[in-house]
XYZ file of C-alpha atoms in Angstrom:
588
model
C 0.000 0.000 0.000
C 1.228 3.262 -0.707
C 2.522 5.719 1.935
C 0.183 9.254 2.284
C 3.186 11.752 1.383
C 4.059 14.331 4.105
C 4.218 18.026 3.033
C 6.244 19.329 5.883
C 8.774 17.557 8.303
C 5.923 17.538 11.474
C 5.534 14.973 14.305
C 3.850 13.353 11.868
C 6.515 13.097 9.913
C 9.281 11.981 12.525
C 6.195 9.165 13.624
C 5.730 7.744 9.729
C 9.736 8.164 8.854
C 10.659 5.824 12.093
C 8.048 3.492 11.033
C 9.175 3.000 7.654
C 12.553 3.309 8.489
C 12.081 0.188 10.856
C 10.025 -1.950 8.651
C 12.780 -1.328 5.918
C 15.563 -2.352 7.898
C 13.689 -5.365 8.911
C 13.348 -5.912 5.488
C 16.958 -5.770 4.644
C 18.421 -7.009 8.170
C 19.732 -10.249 7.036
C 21.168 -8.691 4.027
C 23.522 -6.053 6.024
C 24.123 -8.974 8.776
C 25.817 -10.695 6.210
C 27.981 -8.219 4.075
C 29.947 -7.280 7.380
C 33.775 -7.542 6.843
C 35.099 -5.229 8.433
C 36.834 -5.463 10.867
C 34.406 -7.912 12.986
C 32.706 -10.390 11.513
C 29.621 -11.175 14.286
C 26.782 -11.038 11.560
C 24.858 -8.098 13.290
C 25.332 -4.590 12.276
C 21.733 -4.998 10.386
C 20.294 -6.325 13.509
C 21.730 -3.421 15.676
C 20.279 -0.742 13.559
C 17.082 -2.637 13.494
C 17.042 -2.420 17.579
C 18.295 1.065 18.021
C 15.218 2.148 15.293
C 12.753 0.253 17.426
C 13.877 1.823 20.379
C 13.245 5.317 18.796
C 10.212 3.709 17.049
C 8.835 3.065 20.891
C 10.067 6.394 22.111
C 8.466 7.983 19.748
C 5.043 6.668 19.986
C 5.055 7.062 23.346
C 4.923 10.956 22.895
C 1.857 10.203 20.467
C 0.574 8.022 23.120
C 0.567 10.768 25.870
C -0.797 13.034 23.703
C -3.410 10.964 22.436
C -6.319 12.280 24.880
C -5.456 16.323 23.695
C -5.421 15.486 20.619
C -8.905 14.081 20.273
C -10.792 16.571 21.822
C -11.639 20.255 20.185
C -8.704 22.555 19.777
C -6.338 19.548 21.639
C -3.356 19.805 19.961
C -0.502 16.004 19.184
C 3.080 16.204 20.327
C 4.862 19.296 18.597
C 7.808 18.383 16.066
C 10.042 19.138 18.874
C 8.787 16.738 21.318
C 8.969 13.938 18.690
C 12.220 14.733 17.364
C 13.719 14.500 20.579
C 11.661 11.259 21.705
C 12.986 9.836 18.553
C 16.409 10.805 19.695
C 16.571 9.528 22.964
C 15.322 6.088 22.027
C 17.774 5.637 19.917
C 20.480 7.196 22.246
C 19.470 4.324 25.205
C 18.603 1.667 22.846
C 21.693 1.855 20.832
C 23.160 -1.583 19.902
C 26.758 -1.701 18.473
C 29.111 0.592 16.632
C 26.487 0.867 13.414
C 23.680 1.666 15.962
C 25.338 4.205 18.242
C 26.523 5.941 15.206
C 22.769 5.700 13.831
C 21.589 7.496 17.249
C 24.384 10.193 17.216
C 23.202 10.543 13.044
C 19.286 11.209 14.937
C 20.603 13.551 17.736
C 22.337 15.675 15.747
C 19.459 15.943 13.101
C 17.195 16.584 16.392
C 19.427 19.082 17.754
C 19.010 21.405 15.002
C 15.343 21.207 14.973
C 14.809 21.398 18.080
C 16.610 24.941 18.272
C 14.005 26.089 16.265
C 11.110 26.691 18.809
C 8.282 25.305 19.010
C 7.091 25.067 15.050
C 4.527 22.689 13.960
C 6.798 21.704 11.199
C 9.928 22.734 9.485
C 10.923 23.108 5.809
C 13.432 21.706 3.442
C 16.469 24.223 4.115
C 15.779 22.835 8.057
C 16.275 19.146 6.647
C 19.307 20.793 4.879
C 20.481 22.109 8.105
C 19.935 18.665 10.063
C 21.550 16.582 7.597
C 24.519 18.602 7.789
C 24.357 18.951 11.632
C 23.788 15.049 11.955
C 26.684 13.992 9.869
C 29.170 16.289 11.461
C 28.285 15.190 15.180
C 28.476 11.738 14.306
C 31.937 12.201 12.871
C 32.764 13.721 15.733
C 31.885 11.212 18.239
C 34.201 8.578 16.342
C 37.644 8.918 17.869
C 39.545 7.868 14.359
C 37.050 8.393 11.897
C 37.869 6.150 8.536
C 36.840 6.806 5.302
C 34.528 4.597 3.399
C 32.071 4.024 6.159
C 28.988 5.430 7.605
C 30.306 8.394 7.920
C 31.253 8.790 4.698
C 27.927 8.190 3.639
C 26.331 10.446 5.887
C 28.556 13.348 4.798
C 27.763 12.919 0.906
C 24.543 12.371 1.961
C 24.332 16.074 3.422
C 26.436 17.303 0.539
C 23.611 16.431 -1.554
C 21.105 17.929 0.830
C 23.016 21.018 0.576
C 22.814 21.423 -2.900
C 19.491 20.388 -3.483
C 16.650 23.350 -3.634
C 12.801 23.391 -2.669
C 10.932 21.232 0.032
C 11.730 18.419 2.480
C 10.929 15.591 -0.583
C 13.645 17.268 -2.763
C 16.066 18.080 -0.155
C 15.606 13.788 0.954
C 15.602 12.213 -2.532
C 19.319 14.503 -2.606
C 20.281 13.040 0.006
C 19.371 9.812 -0.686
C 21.165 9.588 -4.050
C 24.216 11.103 -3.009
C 24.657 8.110 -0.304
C 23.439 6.037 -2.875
C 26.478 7.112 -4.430
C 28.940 7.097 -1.612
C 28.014 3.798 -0.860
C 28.393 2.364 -4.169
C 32.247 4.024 -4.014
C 32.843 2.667 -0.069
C 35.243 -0.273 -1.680
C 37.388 1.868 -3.592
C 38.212 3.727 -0.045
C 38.632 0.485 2.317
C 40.813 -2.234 0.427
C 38.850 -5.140 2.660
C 35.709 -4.179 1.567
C 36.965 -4.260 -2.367
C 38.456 -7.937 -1.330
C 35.600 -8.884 -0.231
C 33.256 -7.584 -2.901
C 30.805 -5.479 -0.802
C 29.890 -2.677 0.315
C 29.481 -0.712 3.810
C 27.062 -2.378 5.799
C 26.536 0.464 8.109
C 26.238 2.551 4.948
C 24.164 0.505 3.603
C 22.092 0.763 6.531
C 21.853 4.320 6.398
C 21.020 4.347 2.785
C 17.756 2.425 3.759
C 16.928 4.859 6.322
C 17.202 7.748 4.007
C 15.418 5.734 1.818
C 12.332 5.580 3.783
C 12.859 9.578 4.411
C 12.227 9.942 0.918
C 9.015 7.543 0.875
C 8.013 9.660 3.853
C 7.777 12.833 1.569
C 6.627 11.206 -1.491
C 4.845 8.591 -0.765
C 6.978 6.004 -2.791
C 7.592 2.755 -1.897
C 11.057 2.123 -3.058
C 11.404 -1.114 -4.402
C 13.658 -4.269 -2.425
C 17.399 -3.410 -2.647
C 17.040 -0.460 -4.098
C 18.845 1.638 -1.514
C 22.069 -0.822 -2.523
C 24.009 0.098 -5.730
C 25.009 -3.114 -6.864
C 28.739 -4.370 -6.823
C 29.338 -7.441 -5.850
C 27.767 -10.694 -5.780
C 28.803 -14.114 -4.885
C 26.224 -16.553 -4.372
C 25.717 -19.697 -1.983
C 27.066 -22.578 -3.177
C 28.998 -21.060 -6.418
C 32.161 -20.609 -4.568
C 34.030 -17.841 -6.753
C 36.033 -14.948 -5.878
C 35.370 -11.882 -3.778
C 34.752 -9.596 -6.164
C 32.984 -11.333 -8.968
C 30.049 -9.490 -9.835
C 26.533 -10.844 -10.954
C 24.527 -8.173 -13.314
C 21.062 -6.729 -12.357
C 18.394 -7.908 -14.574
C 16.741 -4.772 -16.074
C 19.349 -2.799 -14.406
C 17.337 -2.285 -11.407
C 19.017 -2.665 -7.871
C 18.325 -6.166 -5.993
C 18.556 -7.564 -2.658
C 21.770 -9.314 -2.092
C 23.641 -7.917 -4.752
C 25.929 -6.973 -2.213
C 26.062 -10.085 -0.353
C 29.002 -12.597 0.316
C 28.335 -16.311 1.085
C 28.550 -16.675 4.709
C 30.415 -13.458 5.520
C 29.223 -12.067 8.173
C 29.492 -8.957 11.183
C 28.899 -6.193 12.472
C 31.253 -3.515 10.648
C 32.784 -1.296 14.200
C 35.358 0.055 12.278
C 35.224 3.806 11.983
C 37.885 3.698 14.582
C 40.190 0.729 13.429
C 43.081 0.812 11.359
C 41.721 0.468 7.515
C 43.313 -2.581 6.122
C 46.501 -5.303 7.184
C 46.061 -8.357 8.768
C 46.120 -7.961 12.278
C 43.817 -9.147 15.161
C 42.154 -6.446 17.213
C 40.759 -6.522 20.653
C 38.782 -9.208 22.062
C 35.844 -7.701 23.707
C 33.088 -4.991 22.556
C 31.953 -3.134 25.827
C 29.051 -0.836 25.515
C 27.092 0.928 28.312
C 24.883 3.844 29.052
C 26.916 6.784 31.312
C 25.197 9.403 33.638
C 28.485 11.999 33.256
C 29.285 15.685 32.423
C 30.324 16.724 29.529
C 34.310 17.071 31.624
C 34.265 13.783 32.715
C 33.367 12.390 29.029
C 36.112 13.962 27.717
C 38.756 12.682 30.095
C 37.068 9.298 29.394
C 37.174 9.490 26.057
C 40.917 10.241 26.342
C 41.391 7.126 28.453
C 38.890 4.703 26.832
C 41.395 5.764 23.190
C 44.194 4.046 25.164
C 42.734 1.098 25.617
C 40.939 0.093 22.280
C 39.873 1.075 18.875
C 36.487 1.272 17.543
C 35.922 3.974 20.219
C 32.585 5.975 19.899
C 30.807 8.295 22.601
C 27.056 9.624 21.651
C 24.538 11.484 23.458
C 24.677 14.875 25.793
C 22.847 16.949 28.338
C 24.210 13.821 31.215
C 23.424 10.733 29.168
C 25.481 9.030 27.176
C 26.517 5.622 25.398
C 29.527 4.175 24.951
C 31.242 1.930 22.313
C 34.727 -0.063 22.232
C 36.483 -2.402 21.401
C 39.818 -3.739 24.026
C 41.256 -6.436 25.477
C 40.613 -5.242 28.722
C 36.849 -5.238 29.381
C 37.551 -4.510 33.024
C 39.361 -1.648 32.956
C 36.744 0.086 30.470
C 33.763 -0.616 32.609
C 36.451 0.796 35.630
C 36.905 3.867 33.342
C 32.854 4.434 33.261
C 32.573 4.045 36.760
C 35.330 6.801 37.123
C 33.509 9.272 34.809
C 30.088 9.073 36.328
C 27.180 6.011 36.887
C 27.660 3.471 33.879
C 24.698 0.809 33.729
C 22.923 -1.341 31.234
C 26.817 -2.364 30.950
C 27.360 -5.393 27.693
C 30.590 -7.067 26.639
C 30.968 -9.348 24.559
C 33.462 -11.298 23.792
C 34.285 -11.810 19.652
C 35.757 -15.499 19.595
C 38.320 -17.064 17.305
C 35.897 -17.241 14.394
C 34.808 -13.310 15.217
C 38.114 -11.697 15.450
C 38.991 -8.199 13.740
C 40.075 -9.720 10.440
C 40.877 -8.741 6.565
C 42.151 -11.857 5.537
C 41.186 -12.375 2.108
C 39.438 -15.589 0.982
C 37.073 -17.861 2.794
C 35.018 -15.218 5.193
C 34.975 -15.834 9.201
C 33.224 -18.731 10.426
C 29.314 -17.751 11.081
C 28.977 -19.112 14.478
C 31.253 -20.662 17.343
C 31.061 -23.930 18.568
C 30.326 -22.941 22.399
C 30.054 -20.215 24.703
C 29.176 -19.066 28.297
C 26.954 -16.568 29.166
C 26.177 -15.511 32.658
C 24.484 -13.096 34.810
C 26.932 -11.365 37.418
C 26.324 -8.873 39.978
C 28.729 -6.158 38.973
C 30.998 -4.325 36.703
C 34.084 -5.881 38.112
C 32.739 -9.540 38.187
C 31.600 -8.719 34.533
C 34.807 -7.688 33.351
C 36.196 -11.164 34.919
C 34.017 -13.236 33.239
C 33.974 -11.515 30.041
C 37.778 -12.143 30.187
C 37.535 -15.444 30.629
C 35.495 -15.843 27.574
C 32.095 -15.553 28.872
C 29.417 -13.114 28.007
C 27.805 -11.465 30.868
C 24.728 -10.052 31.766
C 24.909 -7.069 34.396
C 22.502 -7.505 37.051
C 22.369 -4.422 39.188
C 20.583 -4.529 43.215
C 17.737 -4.590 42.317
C 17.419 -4.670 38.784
C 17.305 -8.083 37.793
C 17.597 -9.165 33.944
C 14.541 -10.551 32.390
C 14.492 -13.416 30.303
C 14.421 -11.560 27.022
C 17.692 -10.069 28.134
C 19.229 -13.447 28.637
C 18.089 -14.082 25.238
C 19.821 -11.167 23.757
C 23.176 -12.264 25.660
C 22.553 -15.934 23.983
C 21.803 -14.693 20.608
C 25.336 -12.136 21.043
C 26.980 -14.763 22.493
C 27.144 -16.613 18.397
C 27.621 -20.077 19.334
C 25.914 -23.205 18.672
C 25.679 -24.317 22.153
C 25.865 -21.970 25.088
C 26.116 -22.686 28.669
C 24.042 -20.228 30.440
C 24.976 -19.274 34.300
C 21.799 -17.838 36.081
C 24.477 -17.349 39.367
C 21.447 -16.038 41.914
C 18.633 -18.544 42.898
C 15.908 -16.169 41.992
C 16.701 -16.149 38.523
C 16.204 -19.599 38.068
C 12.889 -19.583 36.183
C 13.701 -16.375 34.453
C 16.934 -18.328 32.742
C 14.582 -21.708 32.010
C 12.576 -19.519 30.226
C 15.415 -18.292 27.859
C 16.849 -20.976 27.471
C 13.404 -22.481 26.089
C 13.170 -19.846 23.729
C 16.873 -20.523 22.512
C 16.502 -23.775 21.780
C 13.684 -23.189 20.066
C 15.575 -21.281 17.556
C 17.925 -23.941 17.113
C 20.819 -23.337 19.846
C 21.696 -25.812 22.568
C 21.456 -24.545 25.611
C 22.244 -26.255 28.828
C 21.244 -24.195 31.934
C 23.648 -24.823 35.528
C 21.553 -23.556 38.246
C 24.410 -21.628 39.712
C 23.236 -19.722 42.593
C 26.081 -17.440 43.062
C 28.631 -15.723 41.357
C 31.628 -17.681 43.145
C 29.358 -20.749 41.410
C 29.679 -19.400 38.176
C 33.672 -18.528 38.477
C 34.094 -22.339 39.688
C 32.508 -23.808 36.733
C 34.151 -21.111 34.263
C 37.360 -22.435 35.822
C 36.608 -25.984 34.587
C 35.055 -25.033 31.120
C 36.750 -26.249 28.205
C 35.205 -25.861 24.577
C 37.076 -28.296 22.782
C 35.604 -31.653 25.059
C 32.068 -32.855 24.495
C 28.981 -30.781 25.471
C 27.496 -32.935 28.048
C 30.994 -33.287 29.048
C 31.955 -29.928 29.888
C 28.462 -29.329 31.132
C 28.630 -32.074 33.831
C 32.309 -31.029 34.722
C 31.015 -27.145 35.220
C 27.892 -28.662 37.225
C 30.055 -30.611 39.564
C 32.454 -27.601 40.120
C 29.516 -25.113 40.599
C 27.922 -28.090 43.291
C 31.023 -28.305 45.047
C 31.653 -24.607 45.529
C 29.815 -23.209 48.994
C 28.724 -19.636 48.685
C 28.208 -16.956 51.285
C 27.988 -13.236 51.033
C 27.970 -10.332 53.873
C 25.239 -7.921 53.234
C 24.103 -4.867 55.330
C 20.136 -5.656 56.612
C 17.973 -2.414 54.938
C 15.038 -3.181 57.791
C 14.050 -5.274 61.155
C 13.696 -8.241 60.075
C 13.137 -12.496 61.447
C 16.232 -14.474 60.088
C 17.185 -17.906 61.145
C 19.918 -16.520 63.033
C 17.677 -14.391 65.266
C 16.110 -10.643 64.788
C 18.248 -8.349 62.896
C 17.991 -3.953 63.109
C 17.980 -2.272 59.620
C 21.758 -1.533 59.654
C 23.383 -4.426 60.863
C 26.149 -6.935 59.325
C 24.400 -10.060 58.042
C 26.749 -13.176 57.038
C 24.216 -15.700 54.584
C 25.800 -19.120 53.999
C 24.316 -20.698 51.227
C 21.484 -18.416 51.024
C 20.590 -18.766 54.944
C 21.099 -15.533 57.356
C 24.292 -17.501 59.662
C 25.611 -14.574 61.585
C 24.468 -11.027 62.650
C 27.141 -8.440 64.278
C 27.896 -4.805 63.509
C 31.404 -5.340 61.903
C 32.143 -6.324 58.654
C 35.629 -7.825 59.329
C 34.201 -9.760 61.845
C 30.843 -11.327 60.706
C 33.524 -11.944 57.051
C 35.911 -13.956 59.348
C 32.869 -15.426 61.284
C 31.605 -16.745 58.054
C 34.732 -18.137 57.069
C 35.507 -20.031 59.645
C 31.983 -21.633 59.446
C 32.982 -22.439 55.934
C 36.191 -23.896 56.353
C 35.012 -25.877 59.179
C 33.995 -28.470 56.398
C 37.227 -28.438 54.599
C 38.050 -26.620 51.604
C 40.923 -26.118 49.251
C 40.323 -22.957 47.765
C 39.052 -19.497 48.953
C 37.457 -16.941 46.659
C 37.078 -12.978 47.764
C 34.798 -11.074 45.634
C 34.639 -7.122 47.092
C 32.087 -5.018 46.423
C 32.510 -1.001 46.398
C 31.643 -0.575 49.643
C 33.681 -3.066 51.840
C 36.178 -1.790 53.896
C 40.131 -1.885 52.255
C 40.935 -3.981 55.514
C 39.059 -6.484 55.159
C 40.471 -8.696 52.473
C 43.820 -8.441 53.679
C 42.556 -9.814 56.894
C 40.707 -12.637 55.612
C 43.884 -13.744 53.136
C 45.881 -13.580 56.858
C 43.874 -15.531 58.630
C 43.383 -18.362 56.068
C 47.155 -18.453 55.648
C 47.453 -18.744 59.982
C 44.586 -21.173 60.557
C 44.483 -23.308 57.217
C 47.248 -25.114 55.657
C 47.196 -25.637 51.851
C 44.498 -23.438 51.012
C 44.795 -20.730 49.019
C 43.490 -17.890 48.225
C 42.040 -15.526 45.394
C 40.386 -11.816 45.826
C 38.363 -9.609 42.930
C 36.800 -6.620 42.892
C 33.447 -6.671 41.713
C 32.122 -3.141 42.106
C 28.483 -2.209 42.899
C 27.525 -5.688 43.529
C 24.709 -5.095 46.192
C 26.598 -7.310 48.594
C 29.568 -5.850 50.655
C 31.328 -9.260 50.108
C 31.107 -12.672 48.150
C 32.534 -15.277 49.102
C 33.200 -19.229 48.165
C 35.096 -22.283 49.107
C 36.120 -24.832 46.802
């Protein structure tokens, strides 16, 4: 059915241009997922920038929502092109996923910071869309730290070139636009040597070029036809084998889906900020979160985040911001948020051997690894652990427990045929059966070990190994997890019946195995207390996990008494951050 054309860029406007943009990219999703080359190939750059629209998408109508009762009544007035501008830009700004999707969000602020500057107009004109496609594409190269040429960015900035040149109302100024990223994109392999290996084109630009493609269709009322915001270049179909490179001709010369695709490549593109072409691996992990932080505090992260990793990209404004890298040290970038200001909604993952940063030529990246890990952990310093030891975690803040479409997400990121999923907290048990149900039921093996504490989940990590059997590693990582006694020390928020007796809101609780064991008013004490309790049993192995908030005594105490009282057992002490609990603690 054909779109009612928009006149003016209104509320209106910004509501019909999500919604089209978002059915378009849904349309085209698998199609960018698997052009990715460069320089990760996880198969979901097309997937991001479908999630970060339907975030904006949701933001968006939510304004419409609110306004809904005005609206309907005499003289009630809809949400002004301002307030849906800016919805649209927010959603995108928290629901950014990847490089390609915070990139996409920064593209929508900067186009929303313009016209929101304007007042309060109903709508705005085509030398306003000049001005925001301008605007967007130089705050979005600005946000990359090493901005590379042949990319989004590229694309945006021809794509406002256009704009600029183009004269009369918002459909003229967008079908400008629109061509000239048509065009950029069509030259992207000419500027990055892996994408001309490869025989593609930008998927991020690519991505872009749908979205302006739906602009245009929201001013003229157009339905563009499948593929036709790709220029063709390449083609190399399943099963044909063939050469990157080799290109198929459009019947009719019209533009197709897939004419940029490449047999099983796959990946999500993050590479404004890596070096352009050579052989080398690049970091491991991709850590993106949402910071609460002034602008000051932004910058000095940004200066110590470009230390650590490539790929680097910071969005957002006005407090809230979202954060993008790629290093091998996942810790120490979460650390780095938590330095600037209140990072949450904190994911890493970790590439793999068949995801790495790579331009070798020939035979793409394998689609999917063989197994991974992906668990839920209490805070940004247990997350960093695990994500170093090849896991993908799940942040569960106090209070703020994941739900099972989250674990979902972390399974679906995680890229492997069979994942071991960690639910490490007792309440989360049903929440993780559920996800795993759904995951199977797309065709991934999922075994779930009812961990029910962090220390659980480090014990069986410690015993994983990929290369043996599934049910293998799974009972091995079940008997580690079983073996491994957990305890934390918490501080009691009310009056409350335990099975230790009645605590006071403020007091030291020790819980051993989930059971209230020991109430004091130390921390250092009721720790020791519950040690001792623990070790009574035997044990061969301590584990220390510190939140925030514990005292800097009290590991160094606890590693001093085990040492004193009990022989051969050793012991090993992490930070985890804001964990909720002042102290973690297991016994192997």
């Amino acid at each position: 059915m054909a779109q009612v054309p928009q006149r003016f860029f209104d509320a209106l406007a910004v509501r019909t241009w999500c919604g089209l943009s978002l059915r378009a990219l849904g349309q085209v999703r698998e199609e960018i997922d698997a052009i990715n080359v460069y320089p990760v190939a996880d198969g979901d750059t097309g997937t991001n920038l479908y999630l970060t629209l339907e975030s904006a998408v949701a933001a968006v109508e939510a304004v419409f929502a609110a306004h809904e009762v005005d609206a309907g009544t005499p003289g009630g007035d809809g949400p002004s092109l301002a307030d849906a501008v800016g919805a649209m830009a927010h959603g995108a700004l928290i629901g950014a996923r990847g490089n390609s999707g915070t990139i996409l969000a920064q593209l929508l602020r900067g186009m929303a910071q313009v016209l929101t500057a304007r007042g309060e107009p109903a709508h705005t004109d085509g030398p306003a869309l000049r001005l925001a496609l301008r605007h967007a594409a130089e705050s979005a190269r600005q946000a990359v730290a090493h901005p590379v040429e042949g990319t989004v960015l590229t694309v945006a900035s021809a794509a406002a070139d256009a704009a600029d040149s183009a004269e009369g109302d918002c459909a003229a100024v967008a079908r400008a636009a629109h061509e000239g990223a048509r065009a950029a994109l069509a030259a992207t392999p000419g500027q990055l040597a892996v994408l001309e290996r490869a025989g593609v084109v930008d998927a991020g630009g690519h991505g872009l070029v749908t979205v302006l493609a739906a602009l245009v269709e929201t001013f003229t009322g157009r339905t563009s036809a499948p593929g036709a915001a790709v220029v063709p270049h390449a083609r190399v179909e399943p099963g044909r084998g063939g050469r990157a490179g080799e290109c198929a001709e459009a019947e009719d010369g019209e533009d197709r889906a897939g004419e940029c695709a490449v047999a099983g490549s796959g990946g999500e593109r993050a590479g404004e900020g890596a070096v352009a072409d050579g052989g080398a691996h690049g970091p491991a992990f991709e850590v993106i979160y949402l910071l609460e932080a002034d602008d000051t505090a932004v910058a000095r992260l940004r200066q110590r985040l470009d230390t650590l990793g490539d790929s680097l990209v910071v969005v957002g404004g006005d407090g809230l911001w979202n954060v993008h890298v790629h290093v091998d040290d996942a810790g120490a970038a979460v650390e780095a948020g938590v330095e600037a200001g209140r990072p949450y909604r904190i994911r890493i993952t970790h590439f793999g051997h068949g995801d790495v940063h790579s331009t070798r030529t020939g035979r793409p990246p394998q689609e999917r690894t063989q197994r991974a890990v992906v668990a839920v952990v209490p805070g940004e310093g247990l997350a960093g652990l695990y994500a170093e030891a090849g896991a993908t975690p799940v942040l569960a803040r106090p209070g703020e427990s994941p739900a099972s479409g989250e674990l979902v997400q972390a399974v679906r990121r995680a890229h492997a045929r069979e994942v071991v999923l960690l639910p490490n907290d007792a309440e989360l048990r049903h929440t993780a059966a559920a996800a795993a149900e759904q995951a199977r039921a797309e065709g991934i093996r999922v075994a779930l070990i009812p961990t029910r504490s962090a220390v659980q989940g480090i014990a069986a990590l410690a015993v994983h190994e990929p290369g043996r059997r599934f049910d293998e590693d799974v009972v091995a990582m079940t008997s580690a997890a079983g073996a491994t006694r957990h305890a934390e020390v918490i501080v009691a928020e009310h009056r409350s019946w335990t099975t230790a007796g009645i605590c006071q809101a403020g007091d030291v609780l020790g819980l051993i195995d989930g059971d209230v064991a020991v109430i004091g008013a130390d921390v250092t004490e009721v720790a020791a207390t519950v040690l001792d309790r623990m070790l009574a049993a035997g044990g061969e192995l301590v584990t220390l996990v510190l939140g925030d908030e514990a005292p800097e005594t009290v590991a160094g105490h606890l590693e001093a008494r085990v040492r004193e009282a009990y022989l051969a057992v050793d012991t090993v002490v992490h930070r985890g951050g804001r964990q909720g609990a002042l102290l973690l603690v297991g016994v192997e």
